[in-house]
Each structure stands twice: as structure tokens, then as C-alpha cells.
mmCIF file of C-alpha atoms in Angstrom:
data_model
loop_
_atom_site.group_PDB
_atom_site.id
_atom_site.type_symbol
_atom_site.label_atom_id
_atom_site.label_comp_id
_atom_site.label_asym_id
_atom_site.label_seq_id
_atom_site.Cartn_x
_atom_site.Cartn_y
_atom_site.Cartn_z
ATOM 1 C CA SER A 1 121.747 94.170 128.139
ATOM 2 C CA ARG A 2 125.169 94.387 129.756
ATOM 3 C CA ASN A 3 126.733 95.246 126.416
ATOM 4 C CA PRO A 4 127.925 98.900 126.649
ATOM 5 C CA VAL A 5 126.926 99.395 123.003
ATOM 6 C CA TYR A 6 123.284 99.377 124.137
ATOM 7 C CA LYS A 7 123.655 101.540 127.255
ATOM 8 C CA LYS A 8 121.479 104.282 125.706
ATOM 9 C CA LEU A 9 118.773 101.876 124.546
ATOM 10 C CA VAL A 10 115.517 102.035 126.515
ATOM 11 C CA VAL A 11 113.060 99.153 126.086
ATOM 12 C CA ILE A 12 109.500 99.887 127.238
ATOM 13 C CA ASP A 13 107.210 97.043 128.315
ATOM 14 C CA LYS A 14 103.614 98.271 128.208
ATOM 15 C CA VAL A 15 100.060 97.100 127.646
ATOM 16 C CA ASN A 16 99.141 96.932 123.948
ATOM 17 C CA GLY A 17 97.304 100.142 123.101
ATOM 18 C CA GLY A 18 97.945 100.283 119.374
ATOM 19 C CA LYS A 19 100.648 101.858 117.236
ATOM 20 C CA ALA A 20 99.736 105.490 117.980
ATOM 21 C CA ASP A 21 99.835 104.831 121.724
ATOM 22 C CA ALA A 22 103.221 103.111 121.491
ATOM 23 C CA LEU A 23 104.676 105.972 119.441
ATOM 24 C CA ASN A 24 103.368 108.544 121.927
ATOM 25 C CA VAL A 25 105.053 106.659 124.773
ATOM 26 C CA GLY A 26 108.296 106.758 122.784
ATOM 27 C CA ILE A 27 107.921 110.511 122.274
ATOM 28 C CA ASN A 28 107.312 111.069 125.984
ATOM 29 C CA ILE A 29 110.269 108.942 127.086
ATOM 30 C CA SER A 30 112.718 110.501 124.599
ATOM 31 C CA GLN A 31 115.127 113.113 125.955
ATOM 32 C CA ASN A 32 116.309 114.965 122.855
ATOM 33 C CA ASP A 33 114.926 117.569 120.451
ATOM 34 C CA TYR A 34 114.097 115.228 117.567
ATOM 35 C CA ILE A 35 112.394 111.872 117.205
ATOM 36 C CA VAL A 36 112.711 109.222 114.508
ATOM 37 C CA CYS A 37 109.958 106.645 113.983
ATOM 38 C CA ILE A 38 110.536 103.398 112.103
ATOM 39 C CA ASP A 39 108.370 100.370 111.373
ATOM 40 C CA VAL A 40 109.460 96.980 112.651
ATOM 41 C CA ASP A 41 109.626 95.488 109.136
ATOM 42 C CA CYS A 42 112.214 97.979 107.866
ATOM 43 C CA ILE A 43 115.958 97.972 107.274
ATOM 44 C CA LEU A 44 117.829 101.300 107.331
ATOM 45 C CA GLU A 45 120.808 102.293 105.238
ATOM 46 C CA GLN A 46 123.925 102.817 107.344
ATOM 47 C CA ASP A 47 123.826 106.632 107.180
ATOM 48 C CA ALA A 48 120.020 106.979 107.008
ATOM 49 C CA VAL A 49 119.499 108.817 110.308
ATOM 50 C CA LEU A 50 122.396 111.186 109.578
ATOM 51 C CA LYS A 51 120.908 112.139 106.194
ATOM 52 C CA MET A 52 117.428 112.456 107.670
ATOM 53 C CA MET A 53 118.614 114.889 110.341
ATOM 54 C CA LYS A 54 120.669 117.068 108.003
ATOM 55 C CA PRO A 55 117.829 119.487 107.052
ATOM 56 C CA PHE A 56 116.970 120.077 110.729
ATOM 57 C CA LEU A 57 120.533 121.236 111.389
ATOM 58 C CA GLU A 58 121.201 123.220 108.207
ATOM 59 C CA GLU A 59 117.959 125.171 107.605
ATOM 60 C CA ILE A 60 118.128 128.667 109.096
ATOM 61 C CA ASP A 61 115.272 130.591 107.428
ATOM 62 C CA LYS A 62 112.398 128.253 108.274
ATOM 63 C CA LYS A 63 111.738 125.683 110.968
ATOM 64 C CA ILE A 64 111.913 122.088 109.778
ATOM 65 C CA ILE A 65 109.094 120.188 111.461
ATOM 66 C CA ALA A 66 109.370 116.821 109.690
ATOM 67 C CA SER A 67 111.575 114.989 107.227
ATOM 68 C CA GLY A 68 111.066 111.890 105.111
ATOM 69 C CA GLY A 69 113.079 109.929 102.587
ATOM 70 C CA VAL A 70 112.877 107.346 99.832
ATOM 71 C CA VAL A 71 111.446 103.994 100.927
ATOM 72 C CA ARG A 72 112.143 100.964 98.742
ATOM 73 C CA ILE A 73 110.956 97.342 98.657
ATOM 74 C CA ALA A 74 113.271 94.800 100.309
ATOM 75 C CA ASN A 75 111.547 91.602 99.132
ATOM 76 C CA SER A 76 114.015 89.190 97.459
ATOM 77 C CA CYS A 77 116.961 91.409 98.424
ATOM 78 C CA GLU A 78 119.951 89.858 100.171
ATOM 79 C CA ILE A 79 120.143 90.945 103.810
ATOM 80 C CA LYS A 80 122.960 89.931 106.131
ATOM 81 C CA ASP A 81 123.432 90.882 109.790
ATOM 82 C CA GLY A 82 120.640 93.440 109.574
ATOM 83 C CA ARG A 83 122.071 95.170 106.509
ATOM 84 C CA LEU A 84 121.055 95.105 102.889
ATOM 85 C CA VAL A 85 123.996 93.805 100.869
ATOM 86 C CA LYS A 86 122.444 93.112 97.465
ATOM 87 C CA VAL A 87 119.411 94.634 95.756
ATOM 88 C CA ARG A 88 117.124 92.416 93.720
ATOM 89 C CA LEU A 89 113.769 93.027 92.097
ATOM 90 C CA PRO A 90 111.065 91.083 93.986
ATOM 91 C CA ASP A 91 110.215 87.686 92.531
ATOM 92 C CA ASN A 92 106.628 87.945 93.778
ATOM 93 C CA TYR A 93 104.214 89.735 91.409
ATOM 94 C CA TRP A 94 102.454 91.768 94.100
ATOM 95 C CA ALA A 95 105.730 92.941 95.616
ATOM 96 C CA ARG A 96 107.152 93.746 92.169
ATOM 97 C CA MET A 97 104.136 95.913 91.341
ATOM 98 C CA GLN A 98 104.609 97.736 94.635
ATOM 99 C CA SER A 99 108.255 98.356 93.719
ATOM 100 C CA LEU A 100 107.030 100.189 90.631
ATOM 101 C CA GLU A 101 104.488 102.087 92.734
ATOM 102 C CA TYR A 102 107.161 103.165 95.214
ATOM 103 C CA ILE A 103 109.496 104.294 92.427
ATOM 104 C CA ARG A 104 106.741 106.489 90.978
ATOM 105 C CA ALA A 105 105.698 107.886 94.346
ATOM 106 C CA PHE A 106 109.094 108.558 95.896
ATOM 107 C CA ILE A 107 111.196 109.532 92.875
ATOM 108 C CA LEU A 108 108.643 111.731 91.099
ATOM 109 C CA GLY A 109 105.589 112.460 93.244
ATOM 110 C CA ARG A 110 106.980 113.307 96.655
ATOM 111 C CA MET A 111 110.033 115.022 95.259
ATOM 112 C CA ALA A 112 107.755 117.439 93.385
ATOM 113 C CA TRP A 113 105.541 118.044 96.426
ATOM 114 C CA ALA A 114 108.610 118.731 98.558
ATOM 115 C CA ARG A 115 109.734 121.466 96.144
ATOM 116 C CA LEU A 116 106.340 123.121 96.646
ATOM 117 C CA ASN A 117 106.487 122.551 100.419
ATOM 118 C CA GLY A 118 103.252 120.664 99.954
ATOM 119 C CA LEU A 119 103.997 117.246 101.462
ATOM 120 C CA LEU A 120 101.082 115.874 103.478
ATOM 121 C CA LEU A 121 102.607 112.499 104.208
ATOM 122 C CA ILE A 122 105.820 111.263 105.774
ATOM 123 C CA SER A 123 105.895 107.486 105.412
ATOM 124 C CA GLY A 124 105.242 105.658 108.662
ATOM 125 C CA ALA A 125 108.067 103.315 107.662
ATOM 126 C CA PHE A 126 110.724 105.948 108.453
ATOM 127 C CA GLY A 127 110.344 109.597 109.382
ATOM 128 C CA ALA A 128 111.930 112.260 111.593
ATOM 129 C CA PHE A 129 110.031 114.945 113.490
ATOM 130 C CA ASP A 130 110.627 117.993 115.631
ATOM 131 C CA LYS A 131 109.656 116.686 119.065
ATOM 132 C CA ASP A 132 108.455 120.027 120.438
ATOM 133 C CA ILE A 133 106.111 120.682 117.499
ATOM 134 C CA ALA A 134 104.843 117.091 117.539
ATOM 135 C CA ILE A 135 103.904 117.454 121.214
ATOM 136 C CA LYS A 136 102.342 120.897 120.751
ATOM 137 C CA ALA A 137 100.269 119.512 117.879
ATOM 138 C CA GLY A 138 99.010 116.739 120.162
ATOM 139 C CA GLY A 139 101.128 113.724 119.199
ATOM 140 C CA TYR A 140 99.788 110.698 117.355
ATOM 141 C CA ASP A 141 95.997 110.380 117.304
ATOM 142 C CA HIS A 142 94.435 107.136 118.585
ATOM 143 C CA ASN A 143 91.267 107.672 116.550
ATOM 144 C CA THR A 144 92.702 107.026 113.092
ATOM 145 C CA VAL A 145 94.378 104.106 111.354
ATOM 146 C CA GLY A 146 96.387 106.622 109.290
ATOM 147 C CA GLU A 147 98.283 108.103 112.226
ATOM 148 C CA ASP A 148 101.418 108.866 110.189
ATOM 149 C CA MET A 149 99.651 111.101 107.659
ATOM 150 C CA GLU A 150 97.331 112.653 110.247
ATOM 151 C CA LEU A 151 100.235 113.764 112.457
ATOM 152 C CA VAL A 152 101.988 115.521 109.564
ATOM 153 C CA VAL A 153 98.765 117.284 108.538
ATOM 154 C CA ARG A 154 98.088 118.346 112.132
ATOM 155 C CA MET A 155 101.656 119.606 112.642
ATOM 156 C CA ARG A 156 101.384 121.621 109.433
ATOM 157 C CA ARG A 157 97.999 122.972 110.455
ATOM 158 C CA TYR A 158 99.442 124.013 113.831
ATOM 159 C CA MET A 159 102.298 125.891 112.145
ATOM 160 C CA GLU A 160 99.954 127.605 109.665
ATOM 161 C CA GLU A 161 97.587 128.740 112.418
ATOM 162 C CA ALA A 162 100.516 129.943 114.548
ATOM 163 C CA LYS A 163 101.898 131.754 111.458
ATOM 164 C CA ILE A 164 105.373 130.270 111.955
ATOM 165 C CA PRO A 165 107.473 129.806 108.764
ATOM 166 C CA TYR A 166 108.203 126.099 108.337
ATOM 167 C CA ARG A 167 109.031 123.316 105.911
ATOM 168 C CA VAL A 168 108.451 119.593 105.597
ATOM 169 C CA THR A 169 111.518 118.221 103.825
ATOM 170 C CA TYR A 170 112.231 115.169 101.724
ATOM 171 C CA ILE A 171 115.577 113.402 101.334
ATOM 172 C CA PRO A 172 115.804 112.083 97.740
ATOM 173 C CA ASP A 173 117.978 109.101 98.685
ATOM 174 C CA PRO A 174 117.037 105.470 99.402
ATOM 175 C CA LEU A 175 117.174 105.469 103.205
ATOM 176 C CA CYS A 176 114.815 102.674 104.192
ATOM 177 C CA TRP A 177 113.928 99.238 102.844
ATOM 178 C CA THR A 178 110.609 97.695 103.833
ATOM 179 C CA GLU A 179 108.927 94.342 103.381
ATOM 180 C CA ALA A 180 105.925 94.607 101.067
ATOM 181 C CA PRO A 181 102.841 92.355 101.228
ATOM 182 C CA THR A 182 103.209 89.331 98.968
ATOM 183 C CA SER A 183 99.604 88.151 98.820
ATOM 184 C CA SER A 184 96.430 89.780 97.550
ATOM 185 C CA LYS A 185 94.799 89.192 100.946
ATOM 186 C CA ILE A 186 97.398 91.125 102.962
ATOM 187 C CA LEU A 187 97.833 93.811 100.280
ATOM 188 C CA GLY A 188 94.073 94.324 100.203
ATOM 189 C CA ARG A 189 94.008 94.863 103.963
ATOM 190 C CA GLN A 190 96.843 97.370 103.698
ATOM 191 C CA ARG A 191 95.141 99.420 100.962
ATOM 192 C CA ASN A 192 91.841 99.196 102.833
ATOM 193 C CA ARG A 193 93.534 100.709 105.886
ATOM 194 C CA TRP A 194 95.298 103.401 103.826
ATOM 195 C CA THR A 195 91.934 104.454 102.389
ATOM 196 C CA ARG A 196 90.302 104.621 105.812
ATOM 197 C CA GLY A 197 93.250 106.615 107.150
ATOM 198 C CA THR A 198 93.001 109.092 104.269
ATOM 199 C CA ILE A 199 89.249 109.562 104.755
ATOM 200 C CA GLU A 200 89.680 110.044 108.507
ATOM 201 C CA THR A 201 92.456 112.598 108.020
ATOM 202 C CA MET A 202 90.518 114.535 105.383
ATOM 203 C CA LYS A 203 87.447 114.565 107.627
ATOM 204 C CA MET A 204 89.372 115.713 110.717
ATOM 205 C CA HIS A 205 90.956 118.633 108.853
ATOM 206 C CA LYS A 206 88.174 119.573 106.428
ATOM 207 C CA ILE A 207 88.429 123.221 107.524
ATOM 208 C CA MET A 208 91.527 123.508 105.309
ATOM 209 C CA PHE A 209 89.709 122.576 102.084
ATOM 210 C CA PHE A 210 90.381 125.445 99.635
ATOM 211 C CA ASN A 211 91.017 127.726 102.613
ATOM 212 C CA PRO A 212 93.584 130.438 101.684
ATOM 213 C CA ARG A 213 94.439 130.826 105.367
ATOM 214 C CA TYR A 214 96.455 127.610 105.032
ATOM 215 C CA SER A 215 98.346 128.727 101.879
ATOM 216 C CA VAL A 216 99.721 125.814 99.814
ATOM 217 C CA LEU A 217 98.392 123.329 102.348
ATOM 218 C CA GLY A 218 94.798 124.482 101.961
ATOM 219 C CA MET A 219 94.760 125.592 98.338
ATOM 220 C CA LEU A 220 96.776 122.792 96.712
ATOM 221 C CA SER A 221 97.863 119.854 98.900
ATOM 222 C CA TYR A 222 94.569 119.161 100.666
ATOM 223 C CA PRO A 223 92.414 119.515 97.502
ATOM 224 C CA TYR A 224 94.786 117.216 95.596
ATOM 225 C CA TRP A 225 94.538 114.496 98.245
ATOM 226 C CA PHE A 226 90.781 114.978 98.449
ATOM 227 C CA PHE A 227 90.131 114.563 94.734
ATOM 228 C CA PHE A 228 92.961 112.314 93.507
ATOM 229 C CA GLU A 229 93.570 110.092 96.530
ATOM 230 C CA MET A 230 90.282 109.979 98.441
ATOM 231 C CA VAL A 231 87.534 110.474 95.827
ATOM 232 C CA ALA A 232 89.282 108.964 92.772
ATOM 233 C CA PRO A 233 88.559 105.293 93.678
ATOM 234 C CA LEU A 234 84.847 106.112 93.962
ATOM 235 C CA ILE A 235 84.843 107.825 90.568
ATOM 236 C CA GLU A 236 86.656 104.881 88.963
ATOM 237 C CA PHE A 237 84.409 102.279 90.561
ATOM 238 C CA PHE A 238 81.113 103.957 89.699
ATOM 239 C CA GLY A 239 82.477 104.794 86.255
ATOM 240 C CA MET A 240 82.969 101.064 85.684
ATOM 241 C CA VAL A 241 79.428 100.361 86.904
ATOM 242 C CA VAL A 242 78.036 102.959 84.480
ATOM 243 C CA PHE A 243 80.148 101.487 81.664
ATOM 244 C CA ILE A 244 78.730 98.002 82.288
ATOM 245 C CA ILE A 245 75.203 99.437 82.188
ATOM 246 C CA LEU A 246 75.977 101.205 78.899
ATOM 247 C CA VAL A 247 77.341 97.964 77.419
ATOM 248 C CA ILE A 248 74.195 96.079 78.427
ATOM 249 C CA THR A 249 71.942 98.763 76.948
ATOM 250 C CA GLY A 250 74.032 99.033 73.771
ATOM 251 C CA LEU A 251 74.832 102.720 74.211
ATOM 252 C CA VAL A 252 78.638 102.467 73.980
ATOM 253 C CA ASN A 253 80.477 104.182 71.127
ATOM 254 C CA TRP A 254 83.111 101.472 70.763
ATOM 255 C CA GLU A 255 85.457 103.456 68.518
ATOM 256 C CA MET A 256 85.585 106.299 71.016
ATOM 257 C CA PHE A 257 85.898 103.852 73.921
ATOM 258 C CA ILE A 258 88.829 101.941 72.406
ATOM 259 C CA ALA A 259 90.638 105.161 71.448
ATOM 260 C CA LEU A 260 90.187 106.593 74.941
ATOM 261 C CA LEU A 261 91.193 103.303 76.586
ATOM 262 C CA LEU A 262 94.391 103.057 74.538
ATOM 263 C CA PHE A 263 95.256 106.671 75.344
ATOM 264 C CA ILE A 264 94.786 106.169 79.093
ATOM 265 C CA ILE A 265 96.753 102.903 79.155
ATOM 266 C CA SER A 266 99.558 104.391 77.031
ATOM 267 C CA PHE A 267 99.806 107.495 79.201
ATOM 268 C CA GLY A 268 99.943 105.410 82.384
ATOM 269 C CA TYR A 269 102.591 103.117 80.940
ATOM 270 C CA LEU A 270 104.728 106.021 79.710
ATOM 271 C CA TYR A 271 104.576 107.524 83.203
ATOM 272 C CA SER A 272 105.758 104.219 84.688
ATOM 273 C CA ALA A 273 108.480 103.879 82.046
ATOM 274 C CA PHE A 274 109.677 107.427 82.733
ATOM 275 C CA SER A 275 109.800 106.644 86.459
ATOM 276 C CA ALA A 276 111.884 103.545 85.731
ATOM 277 C CA TYR A 277 114.172 105.643 83.512
ATOM 278 C CA MET A 278 114.628 108.179 86.323
ATOM 279 C CA GLU A 279 115.450 105.311 88.695
ATOM 280 C CA VAL A 280 118.230 104.207 86.339
ATOM 281 C CA ARG A 281 119.512 107.777 85.885
ATOM 282 C CA THR A 282 119.550 108.554 89.612
ATOM 283 C CA TYR A 283 119.907 105.628 92.022
ATOM 284 C CA ASN A 284 120.229 102.682 89.607
ATOM 285 C CA MET A 285 119.497 100.229 92.417
ATOM 286 C CA TYR A 286 118.439 97.466 90.004
ATOM 287 C CA ARG A 287 121.680 97.042 88.098
ATOM 288 C CA ARG A 288 120.723 93.934 86.156
ATOM 289 C CA ARG A 289 119.066 94.697 82.822
ATOM 290 C CA THR A 290 116.746 91.745 83.330
ATOM 291 C CA ASP A 291 115.382 93.408 86.480
ATOM 292 C CA MET A 292 114.403 96.579 84.637
ATOM 293 C CA LEU A 293 112.944 94.518 81.783
ATOM 294 C CA LYS A 294 110.829 92.562 84.278
ATOM 295 C CA LEU A 295 109.705 95.818 85.876
ATOM 296 C CA LEU A 296 108.628 97.291 82.533
ATOM 297 C CA LEU A 297 106.830 94.086 81.532
ATOM 298 C CA THR A 298 105.083 94.005 84.894
ATOM 299 C CA ALA A 299 103.899 97.582 84.320
ATOM 300 C CA LEU A 300 101.965 96.373 81.260
ATOM 301 C CA THR A 301 99.709 94.299 83.518
ATOM 302 C CA GLU A 302 98.912 97.115 85.960
ATOM 303 C CA PRO A 303 95.746 98.487 84.271
ATOM 304 C CA PHE A 304 94.223 95.005 84.006
ATOM 305 C CA PHE A 305 95.101 93.343 87.331
ATOM 306 C CA PHE A 306 96.878 95.426 89.960
ATOM 307 C CA HIS A 307 95.095 98.758 89.616
ATOM 308 C CA PRO A 308 91.536 97.327 89.597
ATOM 309 C CA PHE A 309 92.457 95.321 92.689
ATOM 310 C CA VAL A 310 93.737 98.452 94.462
ATOM 311 C CA VAL A 311 90.553 100.340 93.529
ATOM 312 C CA TRP A 312 88.370 97.528 94.872
ATOM 313 C CA SER A 313 90.412 97.460 98.107
ATOM 314 C CA ALA A 314 89.813 101.205 98.439
ATOM 315 C CA ILE A 315 86.060 100.692 97.954
ATOM 316 C CA ARG A 316 86.124 98.104 100.731
ATOM 317 C CA GLY A 317 87.960 100.700 102.807
ATOM 318 C CA TYR A 318 85.055 103.094 102.242
ATOM 319 C CA MET A 319 82.585 100.424 103.339
ATOM 320 C CA ASP A 320 84.608 99.661 106.476
ATOM 321 C CA PHE A 321 84.831 103.387 107.220
ATOM 322 C CA ILE A 322 81.035 103.622 107.065
ATOM 323 C CA ARG A 323 80.880 100.636 109.442
ATOM 324 C CA LYS A 324 83.279 102.547 111.750
ATOM 325 C CA LYS A 325 85.853 99.771 111.620
ATOM 326 C CA LYS A 326 89.068 100.762 113.444
ATOM 327 C CA SER A 327 91.164 97.599 113.377
ATOM 328 C CA TRP A 328 94.173 97.110 111.106
ATOM 329 C CA GLY A 329 93.474 93.486 110.300
ATOM 330 C CA GLU A 330 96.134 90.808 110.489
ATOM 331 C CA MET A 331 99.272 91.860 108.588
ATOM 332 C CA THR A 332 101.321 88.672 108.250
ATOM 333 C CA ARG A 333 104.973 89.204 107.360
ATOM 334 C CA GLN A 334 107.555 86.716 106.113
ATOM 335 C CA GLY A 335 110.465 88.554 107.709
ATOM 336 C CA PHE A 336 114.008 89.039 106.467
ATOM 337 C CA GLY A 337 115.309 85.527 106.177
ATOM 338 C CA PRO A 338 118.473 84.160 104.548
ATOM 339 C CA PRO A 339 119.402 85.373 101.057
ATOM 340 C CA PRO A 340 117.668 83.616 98.172
ATOM 341 C CA ALA A 341 119.473 80.685 96.635
ATOM 342 C CA ALA A 342 121.552 81.400 93.549
ATOM 343 C CA LYS A 343 119.922 80.465 90.284
#
């Protein structure tokens, strides 16, 4: 481009070698101390990069090796000239359920892990990294479909083994808006890939499992991901199979089953409701009361529709991992079109 605004922009035309390969080329061509990676289907807040880089510049006691922030769902939002101008709750059921998921994960889950310096994942949608450490750790790995998580784990492992004090930080502000899958087919492929990426990462770094040499990383973060992210879908799936067998054989204590079922559903819903409450108390991005009401009503359906679907997608991820499948699968996107018509 002849426009002076883009004089620092470098566009690389290369043979398709996958996402990890493209990111590594970007790392190698960059000329500064830090790198920021963003997915193509994302919109950044105006000051997102500035906020993301703040910990790198202010921390003096420990080296910041990576930084992430809150990612939100952009479906149904009004976007003009590449900027988000009005936030709306997604009209699509699948996207709306993912909005609830993201609120839980980014407002409660990752914020807590960041306080413990236990983050294992910086979202591939938007993350900043120390270039020198990323290169020393080996850059993005071509042999996994979960390259974003694997790089963070490998950078942390490198720092632990080198005995260098470090932190992985988290910016508790909405910095990035991404387009979520709107069909069960595309969502299933995404969760299938996430499962395969988690298994691959856990397998590649199994030496850290309950290994005190890796401090919080080995004694808390890795075991949590192993049991509650990697193994949990298997436990749920085979638990359902056993339950069906018990029903057929007439060995179910129905009073105990109903009581336990109601407890689990109530606990899950209260957790979702608390996450929604924290969203209102902190960012309050969904300002219309009807949006929050829709979100809470949608949460009621999660145990019966969305969660079983996610578990089944994870099981298919296990099967594809056993088959050594490495492809992402087609991830069709609708793109950020004109704002939705007023109702």
C-alpha cells in the first residue's frame, strides 16, 4: 500500500503450512521484543494492545512471558468500520451458550488461575508473548492442533527448568471479540479439536504431572487440566453408559438418583447465575435486562442439550486422536457483516 499509515505493515505471501507454521514465520520476521497473535475472526478493542502490554512494562520482580485477556462473543453485535459499537447477546442458541461459557471461563476461572500464577492457556484468539522466550522454547509446534496452549505450557516448562522467576498474566478487561460457531456441526469440530489439542499437550509434557520440580505448574495446574479437562469427558460418558445399564437391569435407586441429579443441576445453574451476576457487577456489557434474562433462561437448558453435546464432541476428539487425525476440519464463518436490523 502507498498509504503511509501502513508503512510498518509487512504482508507475507507463503505456501500454506498450517497455523503454527504461519505464526512461526511472523515471529521470525518481527523486529521487536514482544509479539501479539490474533485470530482472523476477531475484533480488538481500541486500547487492547496497550492494555495487553502493560504487565510486560510494569513488572520488575518477575519476567512476564505471556499475557492474555478477556475474550467475548461478537455474534449479533453491531460492528462498524472494524469496531464494535453496540453489544448484543447472540440470537443463535449455540452462540448464546458459548457466551455463557466464556463469561464463566474468563471472569471467574482464568482470573483465579492468574492469581495463583497457574494459567496454562492463553487464548489463541488474542495473546501477547515475550519473543525471546517463545523462540528459546521452540516456537509454535507443528505436531499439535492445540498450538496456543502447548506453547504456553512449553514456555512455562522452559522457565521452570531454567529456574527463572516468571509470571503469565491475565488482563481482566474485555479486549477481544470473536465470532463463535453458530451450528452444531462447526461447534462439534471446534470442541473435537480442543480435546485433541489438550490430549496432545498433556502427553507431550507428562513429565510435569505431580512433579514438585515444576511448582504450581506441576502440582496444581497440570493435574487440574488432566483430571477436569482431559479425563472428565470420559468419566461422564462412561458414567452415562453405566447408568443406562443400571436402568435396564433395574438396579437404580431412583430417589437417590433424582436427589443427586437435582443437586448437580442446581449447583451448575447457581455457578452460571453467579457468573452472570459478576458480569453485571464488573463489565455490564449486556445492558438490556432482556439480554441477561435470556442468558439465565438459556443456562437452564445447558445440562440437557449443550453440555451432553460438548461431552460427545470431546469423545469424538478422543477417537480422532487414537486415529492420529491432525486436521482442523472445515471451520465455516459468517463474518462480521452489517448490523442486525432493528426490531
